[in-house]
Tab-separated table of C-alpha atoms and ligand atoms in Angstrom:
chain	number	residue	atom	x	y	z
A	1	MET	CA	-1.245	-21.214	1.199
A	2	LYS	CA	1.397	-19.429	3.323
A	3	ILE	CA	0.535	-15.796	3.884
A	4	LEU	CA	2.658	-12.968	5.213
A	5	LEU	CA	0.396	-10.260	6.585
A	6	THR	CA	1.522	-6.723	7.368
A	7	ASN	CA	0.146	-3.172	7.458
A	8	ASP	CA	1.028	0.421	8.343
A	9	ASP	CA	-1.628	1.066	11.006
A	10	GLY	CA	0.160	-1.130	13.548
A	11	ILE	CA	-0.123	-4.776	14.542
A	12	HIS	CA	-3.266	-4.260	16.659
A	13	ALA	CA	-5.270	-2.467	13.947
A	14	PRO	CA	-8.795	-3.817	13.285
A	15	GLY	CA	-8.159	-4.002	9.515
A	16	LEU	CA	-5.176	-6.318	9.957
A	17	MET	CA	-7.124	-8.529	12.362
A	18	ALA	CA	-10.022	-8.763	9.922
A	19	LEU	CA	-7.706	-10.011	7.137
A	20	ARG	CA	-5.932	-12.359	9.544
A	21	ASP	CA	-9.188	-13.922	10.709
A	22	ALA	CA	-10.640	-14.248	7.199
A	23	PHE	CA	-7.533	-15.908	5.744
A	24	SER	CA	-6.572	-18.092	8.714
A	25	ARG	CA	-9.651	-20.307	8.376
A	26	LYS	CA	-8.039	-22.115	5.445
A	27	HIS	CA	-4.508	-20.722	5.220
A	28	GLU	CA	-1.327	-20.399	7.247
A	29	VAL	CA	-0.966	-16.773	8.342
A	30	THR	CA	2.114	-15.128	9.856
A	31	VAL	CA	1.783	-11.511	10.989
A	32	VAL	CA	4.839	-9.229	10.842
A	33	ALA	CA	3.844	-5.599	11.299
A	34	PRO	CA	4.932	-2.309	12.870
A	35	ASP	CA	4.364	-2.093	16.629
A	36	ARG	CA	2.527	1.237	16.263
A	37	GLN	CA	0.750	3.552	13.846
A	38	ARG	CA	3.057	4.163	10.870
A	39	SER	CA	0.742	5.596	8.235
A	40	ALA	CA	1.933	8.010	5.518
A	41	ILE	CA	5.523	6.872	5.950
A	42	GLY	CA	5.854	5.536	2.406
A	43	SER	CA	8.876	3.320	1.725
A	44	SER	CA	10.946	4.651	4.650
A	45	ILE	CA	13.434	2.217	6.159
A	46	THR	CA	15.287	2.390	9.477
A	47	LEU	CA	19.061	2.779	9.186
A	48	PHE	CA	20.307	4.542	12.311
A	49	GLU	CA	18.506	2.593	15.028
A	50	PRO	CA	18.241	-1.120	15.827
A	51	LEU	CA	14.937	-2.889	15.158
A	52	ILE	CA	13.349	-4.593	18.141
A	53	VAL	CA	11.117	-7.579	17.363
A	54	ARG	CA	8.635	-9.086	19.814
A	55	ARG	CA	7.118	-12.491	19.017
A	56	TYR	CA	3.823	-13.709	20.434
A	57	GLU	CA	1.040	-16.103	19.503
A	58	GLU	CA	-2.563	-15.074	19.047
A	59	LYS	CA	-5.291	-17.468	17.906
A	60	GLY	CA	-2.508	-19.984	17.237
A	61	MET	CA	-0.711	-17.739	14.750
A	62	PRO	CA	2.792	-16.277	15.086
A	63	HIS	CA	2.849	-12.480	15.392
A	64	TYR	CA	5.990	-10.367	15.212
A	65	SER	CA	5.720	-6.713	16.172
A	66	VAL	CA	8.568	-4.661	14.727
A	67	SER	CA	9.766	-1.288	16.063
A	68	GLY	CA	10.167	-0.041	12.481
A	69	THR	CA	8.300	0.867	9.327
A	70	PRO	CA	6.139	-1.316	7.067
A	71	ALA	CA	9.075	-1.708	4.650
A	72	ASP	CA	11.332	-2.733	7.567
A	73	ALA	CA	8.728	-5.307	8.624
A	74	VAL	CA	8.613	-6.896	5.157
A	75	LYS	CA	12.413	-6.957	4.795
A	76	LEU	CA	12.798	-8.546	8.233
A	77	ALA	CA	10.036	-11.035	7.569
A	78	VAL	CA	11.499	-12.230	4.281
A	79	ARG	CA	15.145	-12.296	5.439
A	80	GLU	CA	14.827	-13.439	9.057
A	81	LEU	CA	11.428	-14.187	10.518
A	82	PHE	CA	9.113	-15.950	8.085
A	83	GLY	CA	11.123	-19.104	7.447
A	84	GLY	CA	10.945	-19.772	3.699
A	85	ARG	CA	9.022	-17.715	1.182
A	86	PRO	CA	5.368	-16.752	1.573
A	87	ASP	CA	2.993	-17.555	-1.304
A	88	VAL	CA	1.571	-14.055	-1.066
A	89	VAL	CA	2.143	-10.883	0.944
A	90	LEU	CA	-0.952	-8.991	2.048
A	91	SER	CA	-0.786	-5.461	3.418
A	92	GLY	CA	-3.826	-3.984	5.148
A	93	ILE	CA	-6.675	-3.521	5.481
A	94	ASN	CA	-5.632	0.108	5.722
A	95	HIS	CA	-7.897	2.527	7.601
A	96	GLY	CA	-8.425	4.945	4.679
A	97	LEU	CA	-8.344	4.707	0.901
A	98	ASN	CA	-5.055	4.445	-0.977
A	99	SER	CA	-6.088	5.737	-4.375
A	100	GLY	CA	-4.673	8.504	-6.566
A	101	SER	CA	-1.785	10.472	-5.074
A	102	ASN	CA	-2.214	8.736	-1.679
A	103	ILE	CA	-0.330	5.828	-3.235
A	104	PHE	CA	2.934	7.786	-3.019
A	105	TYR	CA	2.667	8.353	0.740
A	106	SER	CA	1.051	5.103	1.780
A	107	GLY	CA	2.951	2.738	4.056
A	108	THR	CA	0.373	0.069	3.187
A	109	VAL	CA	1.187	0.202	-0.518
A	110	ALA	CA	4.922	0.621	0.240
A	111	ALA	CA	4.911	-2.675	2.174
A	112	ALA	CA	3.449	-4.371	-0.900
A	113	PHE	CA	6.104	-2.751	-3.107
A	114	GLU	CA	8.768	-4.006	-0.709
A	115	ALA	CA	7.391	-7.531	-1.110
A	116	SER	CA	7.388	-7.155	-4.892
A	117	MET	CA	11.113	-6.334	-4.723
A	118	PHE	CA	11.580	-9.876	-3.411
A	119	ASP	CA	9.545	-11.100	-6.402
A	120	LEU	CA	6.670	-12.080	-4.138
A	121	PRO	CA	3.034	-11.653	-5.174
A	122	ALA	CA	1.865	-8.561	-3.296
A	123	ILE	CA	-1.561	-7.137	-2.615
A	124	ALA	CA	-2.287	-3.863	-0.794
A	125	VAL	CA	-5.794	-3.584	0.665
A	126	SER	CA	-7.403	-0.372	1.870
A	127	GLY	CA	-10.894	0.643	2.903
A	128	GLU	CA	-12.766	3.884	3.165
A	129	ALA	CA	-12.371	5.255	6.707
A	130	ARG	CA	-15.877	5.618	8.069
A	131	ALA	CA	-17.372	4.722	11.417
A	132	ASP	CA	-19.781	2.269	9.744
A	133	ALA	CA	-17.134	0.682	7.467
A	134	ASP	CA	-17.693	-3.055	7.018
A	135	VAL	CA	-14.092	-4.190	7.550
A	136	ARG	CA	-15.046	-7.873	7.985
A	137	GLY	CA	-16.919	-7.772	4.668
A	138	MET	CA	-13.876	-6.214	2.988
A	139	ALA	CA	-11.710	-9.030	4.367
A	140	ARG	CA	-14.094	-11.703	3.047
A	141	ARG	CA	-14.136	-10.087	-0.384
A	142	THR	CA	-10.336	-9.789	-0.355
A	143	LEU	CA	-10.107	-13.544	0.184
A	144	GLU	CA	-12.213	-14.177	-2.940
A	145	ILE	CA	-10.263	-11.643	-5.019
A	146	VAL	CA	-6.844	-12.976	-3.915
A	147	ARG	CA	-7.929	-16.504	-4.847
A	148	ARG	CA	-8.656	-15.291	-8.378
A	149	ILE	CA	-5.572	-13.104	-8.797
A	150	LEU	CA	-2.939	-15.453	-7.383
A	151	PRO	CA	-2.829	-18.157	-10.073
A	152	GLN	CA	-1.832	-15.492	-12.603
A	153	ALA	CA	-0.184	-12.879	-10.357
A	154	LYS	CA	2.778	-11.300	-12.142
A	155	ARG	CA	6.096	-10.796	-10.404
A	156	GLY	CA	7.015	-7.209	-9.661
A	157	VAL	CA	3.396	-6.064	-9.795
A	158	VAL	CA	1.543	-4.675	-6.803
A	159	TYR	CA	-2.206	-5.218	-6.865
A	160	ASN	CA	-3.776	-2.195	-5.197
A	161	LEU	CA	-7.236	-3.032	-3.898
A	162	ASN	CA	-9.569	-0.433	-2.373
A	163	PHE	CA	-13.037	-0.840	-0.896
A	164	PRO	CA	-15.814	1.668	-0.255
A	165	ALA	CA	-17.112	1.651	3.336
A	166	ARG	CA	-20.214	-0.410	2.604
A	167	LYS	CA	-20.970	-3.316	0.261
A	168	PRO	CA	-19.494	-2.474	-3.173
A	169	ARG	CA	-21.643	-2.429	-6.335
A	170	GLY	CA	-18.971	-4.647	-7.899
A	171	LEU	CA	-15.243	-4.677	-8.598
A	172	LEU	CA	-13.730	-2.540	-11.369
A	173	VAL	CA	-10.240	-2.722	-12.812
A	174	THR	CA	-8.991	0.859	-12.698
A	175	ARG	CA	-6.068	3.179	-13.409
A	176	GLN	CA	-4.453	5.514	-10.899
A	177	GLU	CA	-6.184	8.876	-10.557
A	178	MET	CA	-3.719	11.659	-11.369
A	179	VAL	CA	-5.609	14.636	-9.934
A	180	ILE	CA	-3.355	16.357	-7.412
A	181	TYR	CA	-5.460	17.112	-4.371
A	182	GLN	CA	-5.263	20.492	-2.684
A	183	ASP	CA	-3.561	20.202	0.679
A	184	SER	CA	-4.766	22.487	3.421
A	185	PHE	CA	-3.236	23.452	6.737
A	186	ALA	CA	-4.788	24.619	9.963
A	187	ARG	CA	-2.755	27.640	11.139
A	188	ARG	CA	-2.917	28.089	14.888
A	189	GLN	CA	-1.107	29.594	17.815
A	190	ASP	CA	0.353	27.480	20.630
A	191	PRO	CA	0.196	28.484	24.351
A	192	ARG	CA	3.583	30.196	24.026
A	193	GLY	CA	2.447	32.356	21.159
A	194	ARG	CA	4.216	30.448	18.373
A	195	ILE	CA	2.429	29.808	15.110
A	196	TYR	CA	2.152	26.179	14.032
A	197	TYR	CA	0.663	24.418	11.022
A	198	TRP	CA	-1.138	21.105	10.893
A	199	LEU	CA	-1.941	19.308	7.648
A	200	HIS	CA	-5.565	18.233	7.587
A	201	GLY	CA	-8.383	17.117	5.355
A	202	SER	CA	-8.864	13.848	3.566
A	203	PRO	CA	-8.225	13.734	-0.177
A	204	GLU	CA	-11.163	11.410	-0.709
A	205	GLU	CA	-13.512	14.119	0.623
A	206	LYS	CA	-12.206	16.587	-1.933
A	207	TYR	CA	-12.312	14.371	-4.981
A	208	ASP	CA	-13.960	16.388	-7.731
A	209	GLY	CA	-15.416	13.518	-9.757
A	210	ARG	CA	-13.045	13.562	-12.727
A	211	GLY	CA	-11.502	10.303	-13.892
A	212	ALA	CA	-14.635	8.800	-15.439
A	213	PRO	CA	-14.130	6.046	-18.017
A	214	GLU	CA	-13.759	7.378	-21.572
A	215	GLY	CA	-15.373	5.064	-24.098
A	216	GLU	CA	-14.026	1.599	-23.437
A	217	GLY	CA	-11.235	3.002	-21.250
A	218	LEU	CA	-10.748	2.359	-17.571
A	219	PRO	CA	-12.141	4.600	-14.858
A	220	THR	CA	-9.709	5.862	-12.248
A	221	ASP	CA	-9.517	4.316	-8.800
A	222	ALA	CA	-10.975	7.464	-7.215
A	223	TRP	CA	-13.900	7.523	-9.680
A	224	ALA	CA	-14.731	3.853	-9.034
A	225	LEU	CA	-14.695	4.376	-5.265
A	226	ALA	CA	-16.704	7.604	-5.425
A	227	ASN	CA	-19.308	5.644	-7.393
A	228	GLY	CA	-19.578	2.800	-4.891
A	229	TYR	CA	-17.329	0.211	-6.575
A	230	ALA	CA	-14.335	-1.637	-5.214
A	231	SER	CA	-11.211	-0.767	-7.219
A	232	LEU	CA	-8.315	-2.969	-8.363
A	233	THR	CA	-5.267	-1.291	-9.950
A	234	PRO	CA	-2.075	-3.075	-10.985
A	235	LEU	CA	0.972	-0.911	-10.123
A	236	HIS	CA	4.602	-1.307	-11.080
A	237	ARG	CA	7.752	0.007	-9.455
A	238	ASN	CA	9.479	1.295	-12.557
A	239	LEU	CA	8.679	5.009	-12.779
A	240	THR	CA	10.467	5.639	-16.102
A	241	ASP	CA	8.345	7.695	-18.486
A	242	SER	CA	9.185	5.898	-21.723
A	243	GLU	CA	7.649	8.527	-24.025
A	244	ARG	CA	9.693	11.356	-22.502
A	245	THR	CA	12.941	9.400	-22.946
A	246	HIS	CA	12.539	9.958	-26.723
A	247	GLU	CA	12.287	13.723	-26.232
A	248	LEU	CA	15.320	13.763	-23.965
A	249	LYS	CA	17.337	11.642	-26.411
A	250	ALA	CA	16.893	14.420	-28.971
A	251	LEU	CA	18.580	16.814	-26.521
A	252	PHE	CA	21.217	14.391	-25.210
A	253	PRO	CA	21.946	11.890	-27.983
A	254	GLY	CA	24.889	10.156	-26.240
A	255	ARG	CA	25.248	6.510	-27.188
A	256	PRO	CA	25.984	3.884	-24.544
A	257	THR	CA	29.227	1.957	-24.899
A	258	PRO	CA	30.376	-0.253	-22.040
A	259	ALA	CA	33.278	1.055	-19.956
A	260	ARG	CA	36.384	-1.170	-19.879
A	261	ASP	CA	36.524	-1.369	-16.079
A	262	ARG	CA	34.282	-0.650	-13.133
A	263	ASN	CA	35.676	2.845	-12.648
A	264	GLY	CA	34.265	3.818	-16.037
A	265	VAL	CA	37.576	4.138	-17.904
B	301	MN	MN1	-2.542	3.488	7.457
């Protein structure tokens, strides 16, 4: 299996190395990742600067460090660097959970979405950020989970996998938690007397325990993780709210007829 491995914590991050080492025993791994920490950058791409790529070998595997974002790294890999198409794109293991509203900011998940835009099977992997986190164990478990997902992986879907810090009680299929976490800012004064603000706090610390499974329904990702399970959520790129389109059609009932030329006339 040919694997493209990326992340948003930078090419030297322990989580990326753990995945690389776990998968390279039996598979062909190519690493293309940002040259530095690029977390919380979402799907940003670089338009007004050139991208510098540095290639080196480590443990017999090609590594490309990219002076851009996770999405840049995936685009470059698929178009220029990888040579052919990977069988799967892995992003992670991120230092910190990517559940609930974190998904919108995550560079880790964004890299997987970028891969899905090329119709490649894409899996984002994140782990709870704790000093005693068992990153090697997460990587081993990811290998098992990817083996099971891949034969039936759907195009355009991102599989969002999250691990608690220590050995999970099991793996649950989940839905995205929709609780909006309360951001908080430290307000301080700099040496020149100016006030500055610094966003702080980790959403996972503030999770209030909602999102439990209802009847036969799925628990949320945040609930599964707070209860010691690993969490697997399928995500898609299309954000259209199909139910609301019916409401809007009542207000704006225009019917689509094709324009005669490309200028719409
Ligand atoms: Mn990160």
